[in-house]
Amino acid sequence: MTEIVDALVIGAGPAGLMAAEALMAPGRRVLVAEAMPTPARKFLMAGKSGLNLTKDEPFEAFVQSFAPGSGVLPGAPGYFGGKERFGPAEVMAWARGLGIDLFTGSTGRVFPTGMKASPLLRAWLARLRGGGVELRTRWRWTGAGFRFETPQGMRDVAPRVAVLALGGASWPRLGSDGAWVPWLEAAGVRVMPLRPANMGFHVAWSPQMARHFGSPVKGVALHAGGLNSRGEWIIGAGGIEGGGVYAVSAPLRDGAAGHVDLAPDLDPPALAARFARPRGRLSLGNWLRRVLEDPVKVALILEWTRPLPLSAAPGGWAALAKALPLRHDGPMGLDRAISSAGGLAWDSVTADLELRAMPHVFAAGEMLDWEAPTGGYLLTACLGSGLHAGRAAAARLDARAPHGGGPGLKI
């Protein structure tokens, strides 16, 4: 038996839940289908170390942090276009409307006062339930029409409109596995290859680096492809990870050379003066520790400099420390990435995020081809795109005649 609903949302992450919120209205049947046992698993995982909701900065500056071609700049289709844009100020107002107190950190990042994601999610789900939205978990879309594998067997749904919010392909164990790609491609939707974003990089360390595994790298600057980062990062057994690396990961992934400034607060003459200190009988390592005052920085300069410039003048050592080559063996995979790049090509959706090949079917979140750094940008874009798609789907419902069957996916 086919179940008839007004609106179907597939995926109960931030984008899907926001689309459901935009769709809910008195008397309207809105169904959210989620493949995992519980909703918003990646959202909850992100909130374990402090839920970074957005970045408190002017809207015009905020959108400039998205990669070119991401469809988020003013005038482009997607998340923030038109009069009803959904940027940092709107995210903060929405969260406060759920009863969540917020604070802004020293870097402009916005967090719930309690830091965790679970109180916000509980309040959000309560609002949706109160508005008549029905959430069904362990409902996995099969890609054949609107057919789902469920604990009760196969079930078919006939919606008047649908919103796909299936995520990208990062952290697949949390639900975003990219299984939708061949289904939509078979239906005539152009999909850009999914690639890791905001990820670490493999490094084949020498045995001498083992003592530094787990050590944070602080007080340095990373540079790649015109991007700069002063954030902290970690030396791990398999490579380098952390916010500082993620901020420059896109150009590094795409082949740009990376450099590390081991002393970003010193200009070259001041740093050269430090390297002019006599070495005497000190070993090279001990001498460098006196100059750089950090054993981790010393380890990096010894690891990533070959051959060592043993006879270099102070100015040469300073130049090396200001632009140490960042040597890596490629990006870590999608299973370890914070997010994914690629997805539904912008020419495959309308300005309302409706799939051109599938009338009455909209898309939101990481399914779309966009890329942004961590720091609140990712979550804000997912929320904004879900709201945008949900509003467009709701407008389509209001404009259509009473139910005459679902749009149907010809897959």
mmCIF file with all atom_site columns, N, CA and C in Angstrom, residues 17 19 59 63 83 88 106 123 198 203 266 311 337 351 410:
data_model
loop_
_atom_site.group_PDB
_atom_site.id
_atom_site.type_symbol
_atom_site.label_atom_id
_atom_site.label_alt_id
_atom_site.label_comp_id
_atom_site.label_asym_id
_atom_site.label_entity_id
_atom_site.label_seq_id
_atom_site.pdbx_PDB_ins_code
_atom_site.Cartn_x
_atom_site.Cartn_y
_atom_site.Cartn_z
_atom_site.occupancy
_atom_site.B_iso_or_equiv
_atom_site.pdbx_formal_charge
_atom_site.auth_seq_id
_atom_site.auth_comp_id
_atom_site.auth_asym_id
_atom_site.auth_atom_id
_atom_site.pdbx_PDB_model_num
ATOM 1  N N  . LEU A 1 17  ? 15.932 18.676 8.677   1.00 0.00 ? 17  LEU A N  1
ATOM 2  C CA . LEU A 1 17  ? 15.047 19.148 9.740   1.00 0.00 ? 17  LEU A CA 1
ATOM 3  C C  . LEU A 1 17  ? 14.615 20.591 9.497   1.00 0.00 ? 17  LEU A C  1
ATOM 4  N N  . ALA A 1 19  ? 14.303 21.959 6.530   1.00 0.00 ? 19  ALA A N  1
ATOM 5  C CA . ALA A 1 19  ? 13.318 21.898 5.444   1.00 0.00 ? 19  ALA A CA 1
ATOM 6  C C  . ALA A 1 19  ? 11.956 21.489 5.988   1.00 0.00 ? 19  ALA A C  1
ATOM 7  N N  . PHE A 1 59  ? 27.325 39.715 7.146   1.00 0.00 ? 59  PHE A N  1
ATOM 8  C CA . PHE A 1 59  ? 26.928 38.746 6.130   1.00 0.00 ? 59  PHE A CA 1
ATOM 9  C C  . PHE A 1 59  ? 27.857 38.784 4.922   1.00 0.00 ? 59  PHE A C  1
ATOM 10 N N  . VAL A 1 63  ? 29.935 35.274 3.597   1.00 0.00 ? 63  VAL A N  1
ATOM 11 C CA . VAL A 1 63  ? 29.814 34.514 2.357   1.00 0.00 ? 63  VAL A CA 1
ATOM 12 C C  . VAL A 1 63  ? 31.122 34.456 1.586   1.00 0.00 ? 63  VAL A C  1
ATOM 13 N N  . LYS A 1 83  ? 15.510 38.056 -0.496  1.00 0.00 ? 83  LYS A N  1
ATOM 14 C CA . LYS A 1 83  ? 15.232 38.852 0.698   1.00 0.00 ? 83  LYS A CA 1
ATOM 15 C C  . LYS A 1 83  ? 15.261 38.026 1.979   1.00 0.00 ? 83  LYS A C  1
ATOM 16 N N  . PRO A 1 88  ? 24.469 34.479 9.583   1.00 0.00 ? 88  PRO A N  1
ATOM 17 C CA . PRO A 1 88  ? 24.787 34.349 11.006  1.00 0.00 ? 88  PRO A CA 1
ATOM 18 C C  . PRO A 1 88  ? 23.743 34.949 11.937  1.00 0.00 ? 88  PRO A C  1
ATOM 19 N N  . SER A 1 106 ? 36.184 34.419 21.348  1.00 0.00 ? 106 SER A N  1
ATOM 20 C CA . SER A 1 106 ? 37.116 35.483 20.966  1.00 0.00 ? 106 SER A CA 1
ATOM 21 C C  . SER A 1 106 ? 37.379 35.533 19.468  1.00 0.00 ? 106 SER A C  1
ATOM 22 N N  . ALA A 1 123 ? 15.015 20.396 21.706  1.00 0.00 ? 123 ALA A N  1
ATOM 23 C CA . ALA A 1 123 ? 14.043 21.485 21.566  1.00 0.00 ? 123 ALA A CA 1
ATOM 24 C C  . ALA A 1 123 ? 13.527 21.572 20.135  1.00 0.00 ? 123 ALA A C  1
ATOM 25 N N  . ASN A 1 198 ? 37.870 19.774 4.379   1.00 0.00 ? 198 ASN A N  1
ATOM 26 C CA . ASN A 1 198 ? 38.169 19.965 5.802   1.00 0.00 ? 198 ASN A CA 1
ATOM 27 C C  . ASN A 1 198 ? 38.733 18.675 6.393   1.00 0.00 ? 198 ASN A C  1
ATOM 28 N N  . VAL A 1 203 ? 51.058 11.753 6.143   1.00 0.00 ? 203 VAL A N  1
ATOM 29 C CA . VAL A 1 203 ? 52.488 12.060 6.141   1.00 0.00 ? 203 VAL A CA 1
ATOM 30 C C  . VAL A 1 203 ? 53.232 10.796 6.542   1.00 0.00 ? 203 VAL A C  1
ATOM 31 N N  . LEU A 1 266 ? 57.309 37.111 14.242  1.00 0.00 ? 266 LEU A N  1
ATOM 32 C CA . LEU A 1 266 ? 58.627 37.728 14.071  1.00 0.00 ? 266 LEU A CA 1
ATOM 33 C C  . LEU A 1 266 ? 58.875 38.009 12.599  1.00 0.00 ? 266 LEU A C  1
ATOM 34 N N  . SER A 1 311 ? 75.389 24.787 6.813   1.00 0.00 ? 311 SER A N  1
ATOM 35 C CA . SER A 1 311 ? 76.295 25.932 6.713   1.00 0.00 ? 311 SER A CA 1
ATOM 36 C C  . SER A 1 311 ? 75.576 27.228 6.391   1.00 0.00 ? 311 SER A C  1
ATOM 37 N N  . ALA A 1 337 ? 37.042 12.777 6.775   1.00 0.00 ? 337 ALA A N  1
ATOM 38 C CA . ALA A 1 337 ? 36.875 14.205 6.490   1.00 0.00 ? 337 ALA A CA 1
ATOM 39 C C  . ALA A 1 337 ? 35.724 14.793 7.298   1.00 0.00 ? 337 ALA A C  1
ATOM 40 N N  . ALA A 1 351 ? 17.094 28.075 -9.065  1.00 0.00 ? 351 ALA A N  1
ATOM 41 C CA . ALA A 1 351 ? 17.397 29.000 -7.980  1.00 0.00 ? 351 ALA A CA 1
ATOM 42 C C  . ALA A 1 351 ? 16.661 28.616 -6.695  1.00 0.00 ? 351 ALA A C  1
ATOM 43 N N  . LYS A 1 410 ? 11.660 8.700  -11.443 1.00 0.00 ? 410 LYS A N  1
ATOM 44 C CA . LYS A 1 410 ? 11.808 7.676  -12.486 1.00 0.00 ? 410 LYS A CA 1
ATOM 45 C C  . LYS A 1 410 ? 13.241 7.182  -12.478 1.00 0.00 ? 410 LYS A C  1
#
